[in-house]
Coordinates of C-alpha atoms in Angstrom, one line a residue:
X1 CA 171.8 46.2 146.3
X2 CA 168.1 46.1 145.8
X3 CA 165.6 48.3 147.8
X4 CA 162.2 47.0 148.9
X5 CA 160.4 50.1 147.7
X6 CA 160.9 53.8 147.5
X7 CA 160.2 54.2 151.2
X8 CA 163.1 52.0 152.2
X9 CA 165.3 53.7 149.7
X10 CA 164.4 57.1 151.0
X11 CA 165.3 56.1 154.6
X12 CA 168.7 54.6 153.5
X13 CA 169.5 57.7 151.6
X14 CA 168.4 60.0 154.5
X15 CA 170.8 58.1 156.8
X16 CA 173.6 59.2 154.5
X17 CA 172.4 62.9 154.2
X18 CA 171.3 63.4 157.8
X19 CA 174.8 63.9 159.4
X20 CA 175.7 66.7 156.8
X21 CA 172.4 68.5 156.2
X22 CA 170.1 68.2 159.3
X23 CA 170.0 71.6 161.0
X24 CA 171.0 73.5 157.9
X25 CA 169.0 75.7 155.6
X26 CA 168.5 72.8 153.1
X27 CA 165.2 72.4 151.1
X28 CA 164.3 69.0 149.8
X29 CA 162.8 69.0 146.3
X30 CA 161.4 65.6 145.0
X31 CA 161.3 65.0 141.2
X32 CA 157.6 64.0 140.6
X33 CA 156.4 61.5 140.7
X34 CA 158.7 58.6 141.8
X35 CA 161.2 60.8 143.5
X36 CA 158.7 62.2 146.0
X37 CA 158.2 59.2 148.3
X38 CA 162.1 59.1 148.5
X39 CA 162.2 62.8 149.1
X40 CA 159.6 62.6 151.8
X41 CA 161.7 60.2 153.9
X42 CA 164.7 62.4 153.3
X43 CA 163.0 65.7 154.4
X44 CA 161.5 64.0 157.5
X45 CA 165.0 62.8 158.7
X46 CA 166.6 66.2 157.9
X47 CA 163.6 68.0 159.5
X48 CA 163.7 70.1 156.3
X49 CA 160.8 71.5 154.1
X50 CA 159.7 69.3 151.3
X51 CA 158.4 70.5 147.9
X52 CA 158.3 69.3 144.3
X53 CA 160.5 70.9 141.6
X54 CA 158.2 70.8 138.5
X55 CA 160.1 71.2 135.3
X56 CA 159.2 70.6 131.8
X57 CA 161.9 70.1 129.0
X58 CA 161.6 72.2 125.9
X59 CA 162.2 70.0 122.9
X60 CA 163.2 71.1 119.4
X61 CA 160.0 71.3 117.4
X62 CA 161.0 68.8 114.7
X63 CA 162.9 66.6 117.2
X64 CA 161.1 66.8 120.5
X65 CA 163.5 64.3 122.3
X66 CA 166.5 66.9 121.8
X67 CA 166.1 69.3 124.6
X68 CA 166.7 73.0 123.7
X69 CA 166.0 74.1 127.3
X70 CA 163.8 73.7 130.3
X71 CA 161.2 75.8 132.2
X72 CA 160.3 76.0 135.7
X73 CA 157.7 77.9 137.8
X74 CA 157.3 81.5 138.2
X75 CA 158.3 82.2 134.5
X76 CA 161.8 80.6 134.9
X77 CA 163.3 79.5 131.6
X78 CA 166.7 78.0 130.8
X79 CA 167.8 78.0 127.2
X80 CA 170.6 76.1 125.5
X81 CA 171.8 78.7 122.9
X82 CA 174.0 76.3 121.2
X83 CA 171.2 73.8 120.5
X84 CA 168.9 76.6 119.4
X85 CA 171.4 78.0 117.0
X86 CA 172.4 74.6 115.6
X87 CA 168.8 73.6 115.1
X88 CA 167.9 77.0 113.7
X89 CA 164.8 77.4 116.1
X90 CA 163.2 80.7 115.8
X91 CA 162.0 82.9 118.7
X92 CA 158.4 82.2 117.7
X93 CA 158.9 78.4 117.9
X94 CA 160.5 78.7 121.3
X95 CA 157.6 80.8 122.5
X96 CA 155.0 78.3 121.1
X97 CA 156.9 75.4 122.7
X98 CA 157.1 77.1 126.0
X99 CA 153.5 78.1 126.1
X100 CA 152.4 74.4 125.6
X101 CA 154.7 73.1 128.2
X102 CA 154.0 75.9 130.7
X103 CA 150.3 75.1 130.7
X104 CA 151.1 71.5 131.6
X105 CA 153.7 72.6 134.2
X106 CA 151.1 74.8 135.9
X107 CA 148.5 72.1 135.8
X108 CA 150.9 69.6 137.6
X109 CA 152.2 72.1 140.2
X110 CA 148.5 72.9 141.3
X111 CA 147.7 69.2 141.2
X112 CA 150.5 68.3 143.4
X113 CA 150.4 71.2 145.9
X114 CA 146.6 71.6 146.2
X115 CA 146.8 75.4 146.3
X116 CA 149.9 75.8 148.7
X117 CA 152.7 78.1 147.6
X118 CA 156.0 76.8 146.3
X119 CA 158.7 76.7 149.0
X120 CA 161.2 79.5 148.3
X121 CA 164.8 78.3 147.6
X122 CA 166.5 81.6 147.1
X123 CA 169.8 81.8 149.0
X124 CA 169.4 78.1 150.3
X125 CA 170.9 74.8 149.6
X126 CA 168.6 72.6 147.5
X127 CA 168.7 68.8 147.7
X128 CA 167.0 67.4 144.4
X129 CA 165.9 63.8 145.0
X130 CA 164.8 61.2 142.5
X131 CA 164.2 57.4 143.0
X132 CA 167.0 56.7 140.5
X133 CA 168.8 58.3 137.7
X134 CA 169.0 56.8 134.2
X135 CA 169.8 59.5 131.6
X136 CA 169.6 62.3 134.1
X137 CA 168.1 64.7 131.7
X138 CA 165.2 65.7 134.0
X139 CA 167.4 66.0 137.0
X140 CA 169.9 68.2 135.0
X141 CA 167.0 70.4 133.9
X142 CA 165.8 70.6 137.6
X143 CA 169.4 71.7 138.7
X144 CA 169.2 74.5 136.2
X145 CA 165.8 75.6 137.2
X146 CA 166.7 75.5 141.0
X147 CA 169.7 77.6 140.3
X148 CA 167.6 80.0 138.3
X149 CA 165.3 80.3 141.2
X150 CA 168.3 81.5 143.3
X151 CA 169.6 78.4 145.1
X152 CA 173.1 79.0 146.2
X153 CA 174.0 75.3 146.3
X154 CA 172.5 72.4 144.4
X155 CA 172.9 68.8 145.5
X156 CA 171.5 65.8 143.6
X157 CA 170.7 62.8 145.8
X158 CA 169.5 59.4 144.6
X159 CA 169.5 55.9 145.7
X160 CA 170.9 54.4 142.4
X161 CA 172.5 55.7 139.3
X162 CA 175.1 54.6 136.7
X163 CA 178.8 54.8 137.4
X164 CA 179.3 58.0 135.4
X165 CA 176.5 59.8 137.2
X166 CA 178.7 62.4 138.8
X167 CA 180.4 63.3 135.4
X168 CA 176.9 63.8 133.9
X169 CA 176.1 66.6 136.3
X170 CA 179.3 68.5 135.9
X171 CA 178.5 72.1 135.8
X172 CA 174.9 71.6 136.8
X173 CA 175.1 70.2 140.4
X174 CA 177.6 71.2 143.1
X175 CA 177.5 67.6 144.3
X176 CA 176.1 64.2 143.4
X177 CA 175.3 61.7 146.3
X178 CA 174.3 58.2 145.3
X179 CA 174.1 55.0 147.4
X180 CA 174.6 52.5 144.7
X181 CA 176.3 52.8 141.3
X182 CA 176.4 49.4 139.7
X183 CA 178.4 48.6 136.6
X184 CA 175.5 46.7 135.0
X185 CA 172.7 49.4 134.8
X186 CA 169.8 49.0 132.5
X187 CA 166.9 50.7 134.3
X188 CA 166.1 52.2 137.6
X189 CA 163.3 49.6 138.4
X190 CA 165.8 46.6 138.3
X191 CA 166.9 47.8 141.8
X192 CA 163.6 47.9 143.4
X193 CA 161.5 44.9 144.5
X194 CA 158.4 47.0 144.4
X195 CA 158.6 49.6 141.7
X196 CA 154.9 50.4 141.4
X197 CA 154.2 53.7 139.7
X198 CA 153.6 56.6 142.0
X199 CA 150.4 58.3 141.4
X200 CA 149.5 62.0 141.4
X201 CA 147.4 61.5 144.4
X202 CA 150.3 59.9 146.3
X203 CA 152.5 62.9 145.6
X204 CA 149.8 65.3 146.7
X205 CA 149.2 63.4 149.9
X206 CA 153.0 63.2 150.7
X207 CA 153.4 66.9 150.2
X208 CA 150.4 67.6 152.4
X209 CA 151.7 65.4 155.0
X210 CA 155.1 67.2 154.9
X211 CA 153.4 70.6 155.1
X212 CA 151.3 69.5 158.0
X213 CA 154.3 68.3 159.8
X214 CA 156.2 71.6 159.1
X215 CA 153.3 73.6 160.3
X216 CA 153.0 71.6 163.5
X217 CA 156.7 71.8 164.1
X218 CA 156.7 75.6 164.1
X219 CA 153.4 76.3 165.8
X220 CA 153.9 78.4 169.0
X221 CA 153.8 76.2 172.1
X222 CA 153.9 73.0 170.1
X223 CA 156.0 70.3 171.8
X224 CA 157.9 69.9 168.7
X225 CA 159.3 73.4 169.1
X226 CA 161.0 72.5 172.4
X227 CA 164.7 72.0 171.7
X228 CA 165.7 68.2 171.7
X229 CA 162.0 67.1 171.9
X230 CA 162.3 64.8 168.8
X231 CA 160.6 61.4 168.5
X232 CA 161.8 59.0 171.0
X233 CA 161.0 56.0 168.7
X234 CA 160.8 56.2 164.9
X235 CA 161.7 52.9 163.4
X236 CA 160.7 49.9 161.3
X237 CA 159.5 47.0 163.3
X238 CA 158.8 43.2 162.6
X239 CA 155.7 41.9 164.6
X240 CA 155.6 38.2 165.1
X241 CA 152.1 36.9 164.7
X242 CA 151.0 33.2 164.4
X243 CA 154.2 32.0 162.7
X244 CA 154.7 35.0 160.3
X245 CA 156.2 38.4 160.7
X246 CA 154.3 41.5 159.8
X247 CA 156.2 44.7 158.7
X248 CA 155.3 47.8 160.6
X249 CA 156.5 51.4 161.4
X250 CA 156.3 52.6 165.0
X251 CA 156.6 56.2 166.0
X252 CA 156.4 57.4 169.6
X253 CA 157.1 61.0 170.6
X254 CA 158.5 61.4 174.1
X255 CA 155.6 61.9 176.5
X256 CA 153.1 60.4 174.2
X257 CA 149.4 60.5 175.5
X258 CA 148.5 57.4 173.8
X259 CA 149.3 55.0 170.9
X260 CA 147.1 54.6 167.8
X261 CA 147.3 51.4 165.9
X262 CA 146.3 51.9 162.1
X263 CA 144.3 49.2 160.3
X264 CA 144.5 49.5 156.6
X265 CA 141.9 48.8 154.0
X266 CA 141.8 46.1 151.3
X267 CA 144.5 46.6 148.6
X268 CA 146.6 49.0 150.8
X269 CA 149.4 48.5 153.2
X270 CA 151.4 50.3 155.9
X271 CA 152.8 52.5 153.2
X272 CA 149.5 54.1 152.4
X273 CA 150.1 57.8 151.8
X274 CA 146.8 58.8 153.3
X275 CA 147.4 56.8 156.5
X276 CA 150.9 58.1 156.7
X277 CA 149.7 61.7 156.5
X278 CA 147.1 61.0 159.3
X279 CA 149.9 59.5 161.4
X280 CA 152.0 62.5 161.0
X281 CA 149.1 64.8 162.1
X282 CA 148.6 62.4 165.2
X283 CA 152.3 62.5 165.9
X284 CA 152.2 66.3 165.8
X285 CA 149.4 66.1 168.4
X286 CA 151.5 64.1 170.8
X287 CA 150.3 60.7 170.0
X288 CA 152.2 57.6 169.0
X289 CA 151.3 55.6 165.9
X290 CA 151.9 52.0 164.6
X291 CA 151.3 51.3 160.9
X292 CA 151.6 47.6 160.0
X293 CA 150.7 45.3 157.3
X294 CA 147.7 43.0 158.2
X295 CA 148.9 40.3 155.8
X296 CA 152.1 38.9 154.3
X297 CA 152.5 39.3 150.5
X298 CA 151.7 35.6 150.1
X299 CA 148.6 35.8 152.2
X300 CA 147.4 38.9 150.1
X301 CA 147.6 36.8 147.0
X302 CA 144.5 35.0 148.2
X303 CA 141.9 37.7 148.0
X304 CA 139.5 35.8 150.4
X305 CA 142.0 36.8 153.3
X306 CA 141.8 40.4 152.3
X307 CA 137.9 40.4 153.3
X308 CA 138.2 37.9 156.2
X309 CA 137.3 40.3 158.9
X310 CA 137.6 37.7 161.6
X311 CA 141.1 36.9 160.5
X312 CA 142.0 40.6 160.2
X313 CA 140.6 41.3 163.7
X314 CA 142.6 38.5 165.3
X315 CA 145.8 39.9 163.7
X316 CA 144.9 43.3 165.1
X317 CA 144.5 41.8 168.5
X318 CA 147.8 40.1 168.4
X319 CA 149.6 43.2 167.1
X320 CA 147.9 45.2 169.8
X321 CA 149.1 42.8 172.5
X322 CA 152.6 42.9 171.0
X323 CA 152.9 46.7 170.9
X324 CA 151.5 47.0 174.4
X325 CA 154.2 44.8 175.8
X326 CA 157.0 47.0 174.2
X327 CA 158.9 48.8 176.9
X328 CA 158.4 52.3 175.2
X329 CA 154.7 51.8 174.8
X330 CA 153.9 49.9 177.9
X331 CA 150.9 51.4 179.8
X332 CA 149.8 53.7 177.0
X333 CA 146.0 53.9 176.1
X334 CA 145.4 52.3 172.7
X335 CA 143.4 53.6 169.9
X336 CA 142.4 52.0 166.6
X337 CA 142.2 54.1 163.2
X338 CA 140.6 52.0 160.5
X339 CA 140.1 52.7 156.8
X340 CA 137.7 50.8 154.5
X341 CA 137.7 47.1 155.5
X342 CA 140.3 48.0 158.2
X343 CA 137.5 49.9 160.2
X344 CA 135.5 46.7 160.2
X345 CA 138.5 44.7 161.6
X346 CA 139.0 47.4 164.2
X347 CA 135.4 47.3 165.4
X348 CA 135.4 43.5 165.4
X349 CA 138.5 43.4 167.6
X350 CA 137.2 46.0 169.8
X351 CA 134.0 44.0 170.5
X352 CA 136.1 41.2 172.1
X353 CA 135.4 41.0 175.9
X354 CA 139.0 41.4 176.9
X355 CA 139.7 44.3 174.4
X356 CA 141.2 47.4 176.0
X357 CA 141.1 49.7 173.2
X358 CA 140.1 53.2 174.4
X359 CA 138.9 55.0 171.2
X360 CA 138.3 54.1 167.6
X361 CA 138.1 56.3 164.4
X362 CA 136.9 55.0 161.0
X363 CA 137.7 56.9 157.8
X364 CA 135.7 55.9 154.8
X365 CA 135.1 52.7 156.7
X366 CA 133.0 49.6 156.3
X367 CA 131.5 49.1 159.8
X368 CA 128.6 47.3 158.2
X369 CA 130.9 44.3 157.8
X370 CA 131.1 44.0 161.5
X371 CA 127.3 44.5 162.0
X372 CA 126.9 41.5 164.2
X373 CA 129.5 42.8 166.8
X374 CA 128.7 46.5 166.9
X375 CA 126.5 46.4 169.9
X376 CA 129.4 45.0 171.9
X377 CA 131.9 47.7 171.2
X378 CA 132.5 49.8 174.2
X379 CA 135.1 52.2 173.0
X380 CA 134.1 55.7 171.9
X381 CA 133.8 55.6 168.1
X382 CA 133.9 58.3 165.5
X383 CA 132.9 57.6 162.0
X384 CA 134.3 59.9 159.3
X385 CA 132.7 59.7 155.8
X386 CA 132.9 61.9 152.7
X387 CA 129.6 63.7 151.8
X388 CA 130.0 62.5 148.2
X389 CA 130.7 58.8 149.2
X390 CA 126.9 58.2 149.0
X391 CA 126.9 54.3 149.4
X392 CA 129.4 54.2 152.2
X393 CA 127.7 57.1 153.9
X394 CA 124.4 55.2 154.0
X395 CA 126.1 52.1 155.2
X396 CA 127.7 54.1 158.1
X397 CA 124.4 55.6 159.1
X398 CA 122.8 52.2 159.4
X399 CA 125.9 50.9 161.3
X400 CA 125.8 53.7 163.7
X401 CA 122.2 52.8 164.7
X402 CA 123.7 49.5 166.0
X403 CA 126.4 51.0 168.2
X404 CA 125.7 51.3 171.9
X405 CA 128.9 53.1 172.9
X406 CA 129.5 56.8 172.7
X407 CA 129.7 57.5 169.1
X408 CA 129.4 60.3 166.4
X409 CA 129.2 60.5 162.5
X410 CA 131.1 63.3 161.0
X411 CA 130.5 64.1 157.2
X412 CA 133.3 65.8 155.4
X413 CA 131.9 68.2 152.8
X414 CA 132.9 67.5 149.3
X415 CA 134.9 64.3 150.0
X416 CA 134.7 61.2 148.0
X417 CA 135.7 57.7 149.3
X418 CA 139.5 58.2 149.3
X419 CA 139.4 62.0 150.4
X420 CA 141.3 63.0 147.4
X421 CA 139.9 66.4 147.2
X422 CA 141.9 69.4 148.4
X423 CA 141.5 70.0 152.1
X424 CA 139.3 67.0 152.8
X425 CA 141.9 64.6 154.1
X426 CA 143.2 67.5 156.3
X427 CA 139.7 67.8 157.9
X428 CA 139.6 64.0 158.5
X429 CA 142.9 64.0 160.1
X430 CA 142.1 66.9 162.4
X431 CA 138.9 65.2 163.3
X432 CA 140.7 62.0 164.3
X433 CA 143.5 63.8 166.1
X434 CA 140.8 65.6 168.3
X435 CA 138.8 62.5 169.0
X436 CA 141.9 60.5 170.0
X437 CA 143.5 63.2 172.1
X438 CA 140.2 63.8 173.9
X439 CA 139.4 60.1 174.6
X440 CA 142.8 58.6 175.2
X441 CA 143.5 61.4 177.7
X442 CA 140.6 60.2 179.9
X443 CA 141.6 56.5 179.6
X444 CA 143.1 54.6 182.4
X445 CA 146.7 53.2 181.9
X446 CA 146.5 50.2 179.5
X447 CA 143.6 51.6 177.6
X448 CA 140.3 51.1 179.4
X449 CA 138.0 54.2 179.4
X450 CA 137.3 55.9 182.6
X451 CA 133.6 56.4 183.2

């Protein structure tokens, strides 16, 4: 068994966990960094809170690879007295090692959560998720720390691990759930087609997306609080376009007011954590979303395709026609959300005479790459740029002067091109949600804007 990537692995793991843990008091804790994309999918399927469990192993001073304990947040410390005694480690040495590791732990926790508080686990079931388990030393430490935080039950869940995985966690985890335990196991990466390293930024974005979803799900009067009002469609799709199939993910809440098609930028894909975060915010606002890959992996290998705005716009038009014909989406007003070069493709496609797109949002986009078509765009267009993204901000100001449709430029204070700064992506997502909910609500069935 090989997984396409961590997202697919997470969804397959979630399918096993959902019947047992959805609707319980479970908290999902991802082991950073690679475990978080897997945990994100699990938490979403279980409708459970998502957090990271940040642990640091305490190594014996003269043999750091030998763990004498572990630390967690809020001063939690777990010590292996046997190792300390046999290695003759003094209290002063333990304190010095802990001080160094705790500084790094606190730095990582702040980086990942962007100022949000840790999700409390006292008295609850904790599901610790990683993208795979090799030695299991970090996951074992996480189990011990979760127990010290007051978790009443600790479950380790992972897509792949060695055959003796359950035995390794005896005494630390109440249960180990694993999808695949091959006899020949050398490294976790051998069981993934795409095992690209997960960045700190992606971890932070996924946690922010989960927190936004959790907040929306509990807001008074929000449709998500109505019993049984879960997304009517939430699935992977394959879109046939010009002899190739493009992978995508379609999410449609029941009673959706419109559907927003995401157009990613160069070097990105439908798995972009930032776009996925924005999509969740839009879903919480009652809007459907379609995230899809503009190019196949083979096509992406030719970098000229990545910047071929005409080609990308044609792909977008074909995908729009396909999704508009799907029974669940038929008649819904369509919006485009474009990032970077994807924004140029969105505007280019919207300038076509037969385009029925009803609203457009560009985040850190390059509308200047569609300059010759901007005067023909009829859909209301919102340009969102970070105040510290100097070059792109100037390009957007110039492009705005060519637009003849309803338009607005919003500058997010303190944001750079990728909106990595705390709170900046939240602001961009909220601006996009408000623009779409306002303009798609006034669109005629099928997408045209009522004037």
